[in-house]
Amino acid sequence: MIFPRIHGATAASSHELSPRVASPAVYADIPWDKSFTYLKYSNRCRKSCIKAQSNMNPIPNASLSKQKDPINIYGPSAMKTMPATITPPNDMFLEQESGHGIGIVEFLVGKNYFVTGATGLLAKVFVEKVLRMSPDVGKIYVLIRAKDEETAVHRLKEEVIDCEVFQLQRGQYGDKYEEFMLGKLFPVVGDIGEPNLGIGRSEVMNRIIDEVDVFVNSAANTVLDERYDISLNMNTSATLRALELAKQCKKLRIFLHVSTAYVNGTRQGILPEKHFEMGQSITAEKSISNGRPLPPPLNVHEELRFAKHIVDNVPESEAAQKMKEVGMARATFFGWQNTYQFTKAMAEMVVHEHRGEVPVVIVRPGVIEGTFQEPFPGWIQGNRVLEPVIITYGKGRLPGALADPEVVLDIVPLDVVVNTMVASMVKHGKYPKPGLHVYHTTSSTVNPCTMYDLFRSFYLHFASSPMKDAKGNDVLVEEVKFFDSVDEYQAHAEKDVLQKGMIESGITDPKAKPVNGLERKYKRVVESITHLGKLYEPYFFNKVRFDNSNTEELIKEMSGEERKGFRVDMKGIDWEDYFVNIHIPGVRKHVLKKPIVSHGRA
């Protein structure tokens, strides 16, 4: 075993990814940027890579469908006032409906859940969905980082119960709303970054072990270029901690882990729903495919040890920037595009390696954006993936796009991800047996959205509903120009930003030279735009699509009512309508806190 068993005074013995455990000193006392050549080959790595390569056969594109049907998704006793008319789901399987389907609602009743990442976007919508569709669920234990129980309860009330995403429940239960929620949600003081998730030996831990049926691991650090040590701890080590706790649960039926479709890194083509194995790397796969010598193996334990070695040997003032550089360098070397993808892929490796007899489902979403339908269209929390691009463009500060207009970006609405989570966990938790199943919650093969489509939607929205500048005037936007090189993109940005800056300062003569102060001010704006372009470049040029055959099979097994109440199918979504009338208005209302009137569906 790479990860030895740790014995301690907390809840139970568990595996823990630890850089302190004795192991070959592969990285010790060598510069981080030269350490790659010091790793050794392993037969295990070679076998994993060869096996992975055999799974990378092309898969035909799925056919598209435009059929639609009515929808009823708001649960057994929702508010009378429903959202505006919305695009219904695909109806292609209704004639093949087999009565009971998967049995989603029946499964949810009386079950007890443990959820990590409870104050985050995905977990909130998951909890909302479960409570709306099955108010008779048992307990939902939510892990909350806090110094004590009182603080945890305060965070639960402020960040979860008071969240607007629960407005249907608030309308349904009225004055009894908080009482209902506190009767279902049980805050657990803990921290995914600590051993045993920061939960000490206690009555709460004993209840979790005795009662939990479903374990949902949705916590993650999603910063693309995060410090390597932090990303490893929060994404990779934390996943093993969650799994080890789940393995102690006596009634456990399923362990649901939320990953990302982009764990596939620099792979190309149409990619299958296959999990990663320990020692596997994308660089090694490509070496085998091209007949080149294998690179050094990927050893998760050594990556942890190496990260600690760097932190311990660089000045504290330099550690943050150095660890960001290290993370991106390690990711690139092994075949991933950024630190986030890399550490999430390693999380899948430890799940596969240490799952034992636990039934596991891994859900891999594409780029998660605001809700399409549930609990109401357009809800989103925080400045996530596309939001910085949308907001920068709406403010008139993004004159171009460092992107291939023909590349497909895999967009998936938040509520579709949650529905896939629920449906897949029920399918494999209803009659649990050991195994690991991967589901791509993706649109690229069934309903693709190109970069041109995306930016065209941005233009259509802001051209008809412009944002306001500091003086209260409409911000005028233009259709973006696409660039395939950073230099051309930056040069265009410099020219555009400076020209607009001079006009804002009252300099109308196109031949006039900008004053030094103005030039320095807008240099920072250009640097920000350039950084944004570079950060998204791997996604906006990535010619990859994600096969979702497992997800399509899941849809077939669902009854007609389940397909309506737990929409997984994305074939009927009109992306232009989604961005123009649902998502961007949602961003302006829920992220910028500046709702608009002309697009009232947010």
XYZ file of C-alpha atoms in Angstrom:
602
model
C 0.000 0.000 0.000
C 1.203 3.488 -0.776
C -0.876 4.916 2.055
C -0.280 3.129 5.392
C -2.899 2.896 8.110
C -2.753 5.662 10.687
C -3.678 4.897 14.290
C -4.857 7.755 16.447
C -7.253 8.923 19.105
C -9.906 10.083 16.652
C -12.961 8.173 15.506
C -11.266 5.152 14.028
C -8.119 3.989 12.321
C -7.962 5.232 8.761
C -5.788 5.637 5.746
C -4.320 9.117 5.523
C -2.288 10.583 2.723
C 0.745 11.747 4.655
C 4.044 13.151 3.419
C 5.704 12.095 6.670
C 5.524 8.340 6.069
C 8.820 6.672 5.205
C 9.268 6.073 1.493
C 11.985 6.309 -1.166
C 13.464 9.798 -0.982
C 12.794 10.432 -4.633
C 12.400 14.181 -4.345
C 14.538 15.010 -1.334
C 17.190 17.706 -1.631
C 16.687 18.418 -5.310
C 15.272 21.512 -7.036
C 11.544 21.269 -7.758
C 11.963 22.127 -11.411
C 14.528 19.330 -11.950
C 12.918 16.597 -9.879
C 11.149 14.922 -12.793
C 14.286 13.123 -13.971
C 14.868 11.529 -10.575
C 11.740 9.371 -10.557
C 11.982 5.679 -11.375
C 9.868 3.508 -13.634
C 7.422 0.944 -12.263
C 5.795 -2.069 -13.907
C 2.574 -1.150 -12.183
C 2.495 2.249 -13.846
C 3.186 0.724 -17.247
C 0.351 -1.779 -16.873
C -2.062 0.951 -15.762
C -1.157 3.133 -18.723
C -1.438 0.297 -21.236
C -4.820 -0.638 -19.801
C -5.952 2.980 -19.943
C -4.756 3.325 -23.533
C -6.857 0.308 -24.519
C -9.927 2.127 -23.198
C -9.401 5.224 -25.331
C -11.025 3.949 -28.523
C -13.132 6.541 -30.339
C -16.873 6.495 -29.732
C -19.336 7.645 -32.391
C -21.089 10.948 -31.847
C -24.512 10.579 -30.281
C -27.417 11.726 -32.373
C -29.253 14.891 -31.459
C -32.931 15.140 -30.670
C -35.221 18.154 -30.395
C -38.360 16.427 -29.036
C -39.970 17.981 -25.968
C -42.684 17.269 -23.414
C -44.386 19.057 -20.494
C -42.640 19.125 -17.142
C -43.571 18.929 -13.480
C -40.522 19.183 -11.272
C -41.492 21.030 -8.152
C -42.178 18.193 -5.759
C -45.253 16.971 -3.927
C -46.265 20.200 -2.193
C -44.457 23.168 -3.665
C -45.618 26.777 -3.842
C -48.531 27.581 -6.116
C -46.574 30.242 -7.970
C -44.238 28.574 -10.442
C -41.433 30.022 -12.593
C -42.081 31.256 -16.124
C -42.411 28.797 -18.997
C -39.285 26.744 -19.471
C -37.914 24.403 -22.109
C -39.183 20.857 -21.448
C -37.006 17.723 -21.524
C -36.581 15.186 -24.264
C -39.421 12.679 -24.688
C -37.631 10.032 -26.717
C -37.907 7.214 -24.175
C -41.457 7.705 -22.861
C -42.935 5.008 -25.085
C -40.416 2.551 -23.599
C -41.314 3.488 -20.032
C -41.172 0.477 -17.734
C -43.496 1.419 -14.894
C -41.568 1.981 -11.699
C -38.273 3.113 -13.227
C -35.340 3.378 -10.826
C -37.503 4.134 -7.810
C -35.849 7.421 -6.897
C -38.440 8.972 -4.563
C -39.053 5.655 -2.798
C -35.327 5.287 -2.131
C -34.951 8.782 -0.692
C -37.593 8.252 2.016
C -36.111 7.594 5.453
C -32.478 7.532 4.304
C -29.751 9.331 6.266
C -27.080 11.308 4.415
C -23.642 12.724 5.106
C -22.671 15.646 2.849
C -19.322 17.424 2.540
C -19.078 20.879 0.985
C -22.460 21.686 2.502
C -22.119 25.469 2.244
C -21.069 25.253 -1.409
C -23.094 25.655 -4.572
C -23.548 22.000 -5.523
C -24.339 20.611 -2.065
C -26.984 23.269 -1.398
C -28.893 22.394 -4.547
C -28.502 18.679 -3.761
C -29.965 19.170 -0.274
C -32.741 21.387 -1.655
C -33.675 18.788 -4.250
C -33.761 15.897 -1.791
C -35.868 17.831 0.726
C -38.265 19.080 -1.942
C -38.853 15.749 -3.617
C -38.870 13.695 -0.411
C -39.593 15.692 2.757
C -39.683 12.377 4.650
C -35.945 11.772 4.351
C -34.147 10.957 7.577
C -31.219 13.061 8.751
C -28.813 15.001 6.559
C -25.489 15.425 8.340
C -23.639 18.402 6.857
C -19.925 18.904 7.496
C -19.235 22.534 8.388
C -15.882 24.088 9.208
C -16.305 25.807 12.554
C -14.552 26.132 15.925
C -17.500 24.708 17.860
C -21.076 23.494 17.544
C -22.565 26.941 18.172
C -20.562 28.428 15.318
C -21.509 25.513 13.067
C -25.220 26.046 13.758
C -24.794 29.764 13.022
C -23.125 29.008 9.688
C -25.806 26.444 8.854
C -28.552 29.011 9.426
C -26.793 31.897 7.706
C -25.256 30.119 4.700
C -27.681 27.270 4.070
C -31.098 27.728 5.699
C -31.270 31.454 4.886
C -30.077 30.872 1.304
C -32.540 31.949 -1.393
C -32.216 28.596 -3.143
C -34.641 27.183 -0.543
C -37.398 29.655 -1.402
C -39.867 26.902 -2.363
C -39.498 25.243 1.037
C -39.761 28.632 2.736
C -43.023 29.273 0.909
C -44.306 25.792 1.649
C -43.619 25.697 5.384
C -44.046 29.388 6.201
C -43.415 30.082 9.890
C -42.422 26.437 10.381
C -39.660 26.627 7.749
C -36.662 26.949 10.080
C -38.067 24.305 12.400
C -38.431 21.915 9.462
C -34.917 22.571 8.220
C -33.305 22.199 11.651
C -35.220 18.941 12.045
C -33.558 17.577 8.899
C -30.104 19.215 8.762
C -27.557 18.363 11.433
C -24.319 20.377 11.394
C -21.139 18.426 12.077
C -18.114 20.422 13.218
C -15.218 19.369 11.021
C -12.774 20.179 8.249
C -12.034 18.154 5.124
C -8.421 19.316 5.391
C -7.899 17.466 8.685
C -7.534 13.742 9.541
C -10.920 12.035 9.950
C -12.427 15.182 8.407
C -11.702 16.962 11.677
C -14.377 14.952 13.518
C -13.106 13.673 16.851
C -14.321 10.607 18.708
C -17.709 11.706 19.926
C -21.383 10.868 20.113
C -21.832 12.650 16.770
C -19.243 10.414 15.119
C -20.920 7.327 16.558
C -24.287 8.446 15.178
C -22.780 9.030 11.751
C -21.229 5.557 11.747
C -24.466 3.933 12.933
C -26.977 5.837 10.795
C -25.594 7.073 7.452
C -26.895 5.327 4.324
C -25.547 7.687 1.634
C -22.230 9.540 1.704
C -21.940 12.502 -0.706
C -18.465 13.973 -1.185
C -18.929 17.270 -3.045
C -16.303 19.400 -1.271
C -13.422 20.639 -3.419
C -11.052 23.520 -4.018
C -11.885 24.616 -7.574
C -9.202 27.276 -8.058
C -7.495 26.273 -11.306
C -4.024 27.446 -10.285
C -4.231 26.976 -6.516
C -1.140 26.361 -4.383
C -0.118 22.760 -4.971
C 0.007 21.828 -1.278
C -3.462 23.264 -0.650
C -5.018 21.662 -3.738
C -3.502 18.276 -2.890
C -4.818 18.437 0.653
C -8.315 19.707 -0.174
C -8.948 17.646 -3.314
C -6.861 14.477 -3.063
C -6.175 13.752 0.612
C -9.620 14.983 1.672
C -11.291 12.524 -0.707
C -9.484 9.612 0.927
C -10.472 10.909 4.359
C -14.111 11.012 3.250
C -13.916 7.496 1.805
C -12.358 6.088 4.970
C -15.139 7.567 7.078
C -17.733 6.199 4.674
C -16.205 2.709 4.975
C -16.889 2.811 8.710
C -20.602 3.498 8.230
C -22.488 0.313 9.109
C -25.513 0.968 6.874
C -23.659 2.531 3.935
C -25.329 1.873 0.595
C -23.347 4.207 -1.693
C -20.369 6.580 -1.725
C -20.980 9.383 -4.236
C -17.920 11.378 -5.271
C -18.207 14.518 -7.403
C -15.275 14.880 -9.786
C -15.039 16.799 -13.089
C -15.065 15.703 -16.729
C -11.877 17.721 -17.132
C -9.870 15.196 -15.118
C -9.213 13.915 -18.644
C -6.637 16.692 -18.966
C -4.924 16.886 -22.350
C -6.574 13.809 -23.793
C -8.238 14.443 -27.161
C -11.220 13.048 -29.056
C -14.387 11.597 -27.541
C -13.546 10.285 -24.100
C -15.281 7.367 -22.346
C -16.546 7.187 -18.766
C -13.478 5.389 -17.361
C -11.981 5.901 -13.917
C -8.306 6.522 -13.196
C -6.078 3.920 -11.593
C -3.161 4.492 -9.268
C 0.065 5.267 -11.129
C -1.697 6.263 -14.334
C -0.761 9.480 -16.145
C -1.853 11.029 -19.412
C 1.753 11.700 -20.426
C 2.444 7.967 -20.106
C -0.619 7.124 -22.225
C 0.607 9.401 -24.990
C 4.114 7.948 -24.775
C 2.739 4.441 -25.284
C 0.533 5.611 -28.159
C 3.486 7.339 -29.875
C 6.012 4.587 -29.169
C 8.144 6.811 -26.937
C 9.854 5.749 -23.690
C 7.637 5.902 -20.645
C 7.989 8.961 -18.408
C 8.412 8.584 -14.646
C 5.363 7.116 -12.905
C 2.848 9.256 -11.061
C 3.030 8.446 -7.358
C 0.397 10.287 -5.315
C 2.205 9.758 -2.030
C 5.446 11.160 -3.442
C 3.611 14.194 -4.790
C 2.427 14.935 -1.245
C 5.898 14.416 0.140
C 7.415 16.600 -2.547
C 4.941 19.427 -1.909
C 5.771 19.372 1.789
C 9.492 19.378 0.988
C 9.098 22.553 -1.085
C 7.017 24.338 1.558
C 9.577 23.448 4.230
C 12.505 24.735 2.170
C 11.408 28.046 0.686
C 11.001 31.364 2.543
C 7.460 31.896 3.778
C 7.207 35.075 1.732
C 7.854 33.087 -1.459
C 5.869 29.945 -0.622
C 2.504 30.977 -2.098
C 3.819 31.881 -5.539
C 6.305 28.999 -5.598
C 3.629 26.435 -4.770
C 1.378 27.798 -7.516
C 4.238 27.378 -9.984
C 4.997 23.886 -8.700
C 1.374 22.797 -9.064
C 1.106 23.964 -12.658
C 4.495 22.443 -13.508
C 3.611 19.038 -12.054
C 0.210 19.054 -13.750
C 1.709 19.903 -17.136
C 4.452 17.310 -16.805
C 2.002 14.479 -16.143
C -0.494 15.557 -18.840
C -3.029 17.796 -17.103
C -3.768 21.425 -17.886
C -3.868 22.856 -14.380
C -3.513 22.011 -10.711
C -7.252 21.592 -10.147
C -7.634 18.930 -12.858
C -4.498 17.138 -11.672
C -5.462 16.886 -7.999
C -9.030 15.841 -8.856
C -7.647 13.059 -11.072
C -5.454 11.877 -8.195
C -8.587 11.901 -6.013
C -10.172 9.393 -8.387
C -7.044 7.266 -8.140
C -7.240 7.031 -4.356
C -10.966 6.247 -4.516
C -10.323 3.339 -6.861
C -7.338 2.126 -4.841
C -8.980 2.238 -1.410
C -12.705 1.659 -2.005
C -12.600 -1.995 -0.954
C -16.155 -3.403 -0.971
C -17.836 0.023 -0.986
C -20.233 0.749 -3.882
C -18.941 3.950 -5.510
C -20.399 6.376 -8.038
C -18.229 9.113 -9.548
C -20.150 11.929 -11.222
C -18.070 14.030 -13.623
C -19.772 17.291 -14.614
C -18.613 19.572 -17.406
C -18.468 23.331 -16.765
C -21.183 23.865 -14.144
C -23.268 26.989 -14.627
C -26.547 28.311 -13.184
C -29.743 26.316 -12.779
C -31.837 25.680 -15.861
C -35.144 24.925 -14.151
C -34.843 23.979 -10.493
C -35.625 25.144 -7.937
C -36.013 28.177 -10.194
C -34.157 29.210 -13.361
C -30.897 31.129 -13.131
C -29.711 30.516 -9.565
C -25.972 30.549 -9.040
C -23.620 31.303 -6.193
C -20.211 32.933 -6.472
C -17.899 34.017 -9.260
C -17.298 30.596 -10.776
C -16.014 29.397 -14.164
C -17.599 31.526 -16.891
C -18.801 34.306 -14.600
C -15.528 36.315 -14.665
C -15.637 36.187 -18.481
C -19.315 37.155 -18.618
C -18.922 40.047 -16.184
C -15.734 41.375 -17.799
C -17.416 41.275 -21.217
C -20.587 42.945 -19.919
C -18.511 45.782 -18.475
C -17.013 46.359 -21.927
C -13.539 45.219 -20.886
C -13.211 42.078 -22.985
C -12.704 43.142 -26.605
C -11.538 39.741 -27.787
C -11.495 36.062 -26.947
C -8.445 33.834 -26.803
C -10.405 30.896 -28.163
C -11.183 28.710 -31.161
C -14.750 29.621 -32.211
C -15.381 26.054 -33.386
C -14.310 24.365 -30.142
C -17.127 22.917 -28.035
C -17.196 23.971 -24.393
C -18.986 21.394 -22.270
C -21.657 23.406 -20.425
C -23.974 21.786 -17.883
C -26.620 23.502 -15.739
C -26.329 23.019 -11.998
C -29.697 21.320 -11.530
C -28.914 18.742 -14.221
C -25.747 17.803 -12.321
C -27.717 17.363 -9.091
C -30.374 15.258 -10.837
C -27.640 12.991 -12.211
C -26.146 12.686 -8.742
C -29.478 11.652 -7.260
C -30.465 9.241 -10.047
C -27.071 7.503 -10.175
C -26.781 7.172 -6.389
C -30.237 5.559 -6.260
C -29.506 3.217 -9.168
C -26.403 1.832 -7.462
C -27.513 2.311 -3.857
C -30.893 0.612 -4.067
C -29.349 -2.848 -4.380
C -25.745 -2.081 -3.411
C -22.832 -4.243 -4.460
C -19.095 -3.526 -4.757
C -18.118 -1.586 -7.860
C -17.148 1.796 -9.261
C -19.319 3.533 -11.840
C -18.534 6.783 -13.680
C -21.144 9.155 -15.113
C -20.294 12.078 -17.373
C -22.809 14.858 -16.796
C -21.921 16.558 -20.047
C -23.451 18.127 -23.135
C -20.675 18.022 -25.720
C -21.765 14.833 -27.506
C -25.529 15.238 -27.167
C -26.080 19.018 -27.407
C -22.820 20.844 -28.196
C -22.270 24.547 -27.552
C -19.363 26.092 -29.469
C -17.261 29.021 -28.325
C -18.850 31.094 -31.100
C -22.334 30.194 -29.814
C -21.261 31.102 -26.294
C -19.859 34.558 -27.048
C -22.678 35.281 -29.491
C -25.112 34.689 -26.601
C -23.113 37.073 -24.410
C -23.405 39.740 -27.110
C -27.134 39.220 -27.641
C -27.836 39.608 -23.945
C -25.728 42.684 -23.208
C -26.646 44.392 -26.482
C -30.305 44.275 -25.464
C -29.811 44.711 -21.685
C -26.557 46.656 -21.204
C -24.826 47.148 -17.878
C -24.247 50.655 -16.536
C -20.886 52.377 -16.114
C -19.885 54.497 -13.099
C -21.735 57.490 -14.541
C -24.942 55.544 -15.103
C -24.550 55.305 -18.872
C -25.148 52.130 -20.875
C -22.015 50.083 -21.526
C -21.886 49.344 -25.240
C -20.515 45.949 -26.249
C -19.299 44.597 -29.558
C -19.183 41.053 -30.857
C -15.869 39.584 -29.795
C -12.992 38.884 -32.138
C -11.340 35.496 -31.760
C -7.562 35.135 -31.491
C -5.418 32.029 -31.622
C -2.264 33.485 -30.056
C -1.632 35.220 -26.741
C 0.471 37.942 -28.411
C -2.273 38.940 -30.858
C -4.896 38.786 -28.120
C -2.837 41.003 -25.800
C -1.980 43.503 -28.542
C -5.652 43.875 -29.442
C -6.584 44.279 -25.772
C -3.944 47.004 -25.268
C -5.204 48.994 -28.228
C -8.877 48.627 -27.322
C -8.503 49.371 -23.609
C -6.317 52.416 -24.197
C -8.661 53.878 -26.811
C -11.676 53.461 -24.531
C -9.718 54.912 -21.625
C -8.810 58.037 -23.587
C -12.447 58.545 -24.614
C -13.573 58.152 -20.988
C -11.005 60.790 -20.009
C -12.306 63.233 -22.584
C -9.473 62.776 -25.119
C -11.237 62.508 -28.469
C -8.314 63.144 -30.852
C -7.274 59.706 -32.167
C -3.743 61.040 -32.824
C -3.252 62.304 -29.279
C -0.796 60.482 -27.042
C -2.088 59.172 -23.708
C -0.647 60.745 -20.571
C 1.605 58.511 -18.472
C -0.887 58.141 -15.615
C -3.597 56.923 -17.955
C -1.242 54.511 -19.653
C -0.171 53.008 -16.316
C -3.782 52.683 -15.142
C -4.939 50.774 -18.185
C -1.815 48.654 -18.272
C -3.162 46.924 -15.157
C -6.489 46.351 -16.932
C -4.697 44.770 -19.886
C -2.678 42.549 -17.555
C -5.903 41.357 -15.943
C -7.516 40.618 -19.321
C -4.405 38.770 -20.498
C -4.289 36.684 -17.326
C -7.949 35.781 -17.809
C -7.289 34.697 -21.392
C -4.308 32.534 -20.422
C -6.216 30.921 -17.568
C -9.054 29.771 -19.833
C -6.908 29.028 -22.892
C -6.658 25.251 -22.204
C -10.468 24.993 -22.137
C -11.217 27.348 -25.013
C -8.923 25.477 -27.430
C -9.496 21.953 -26.121
C -10.872 19.766 -28.918
C -12.407 17.153 -26.673
C -15.880 15.776 -26.108
C -17.134 13.506 -23.373
C -19.048 10.347 -24.136
C -21.980 9.909 -21.759
C -23.198 6.417 -22.622
C -23.630 5.491 -18.946
C -25.727 8.593 -18.395
C -27.828 7.827 -21.471
C -28.439 4.318 -20.137
C -29.433 5.845 -16.809
C -32.034 7.978 -18.590
C -33.454 4.895 -20.313
C -33.930 3.160 -16.964
C -35.831 6.102 -15.465
C -39.618 6.184 -15.664
C -41.389 9.011 -17.473
C -42.182 10.717 -14.169
C -38.566 10.389 -13.042
C -37.312 11.962 -16.255
C -39.590 14.910 -15.622
C -38.881 15.261 -11.921
C -35.142 14.509 -12.142
C -34.129 15.864 -15.518
C -30.796 14.421 -16.642
C -31.222 14.737 -20.417
C -29.739 17.889 -21.988
C -30.831 17.357 -25.592
C -33.716 19.826 -25.424
C -31.778 22.773 -24.004
C -31.519 25.813 -26.284
C -28.131 27.249 -25.254
C -28.794 30.710 -26.686
C -32.023 31.002 -24.729
C -30.331 29.579 -21.629
C -27.540 32.172 -21.611
C -29.509 35.172 -22.888
C -32.644 34.719 -20.784
C -31.678 32.525 -17.841
C -28.021 32.301 -16.894
C -26.701 35.825 -17.483
C -29.740 37.432 -15.826
C -29.074 35.028 -12.946
C -25.441 36.133 -12.732
C -26.504 39.778 -12.618
C -29.080 39.088 -9.919
C -27.345 36.546 -7.679
C -23.643 37.322 -8.197
C -23.551 41.048 -8.985
C -26.710 41.708 -6.933
C -27.950 43.994 -9.724
C -31.040 42.333 -11.230
C -32.406 43.548 -14.530
C -36.001 44.189 -15.522
C -36.062 43.320 -19.222
C -35.162 39.663 -18.648
C -37.408 38.820 -15.746
C -36.780 35.070 -15.671
C -33.836 35.357 -13.316
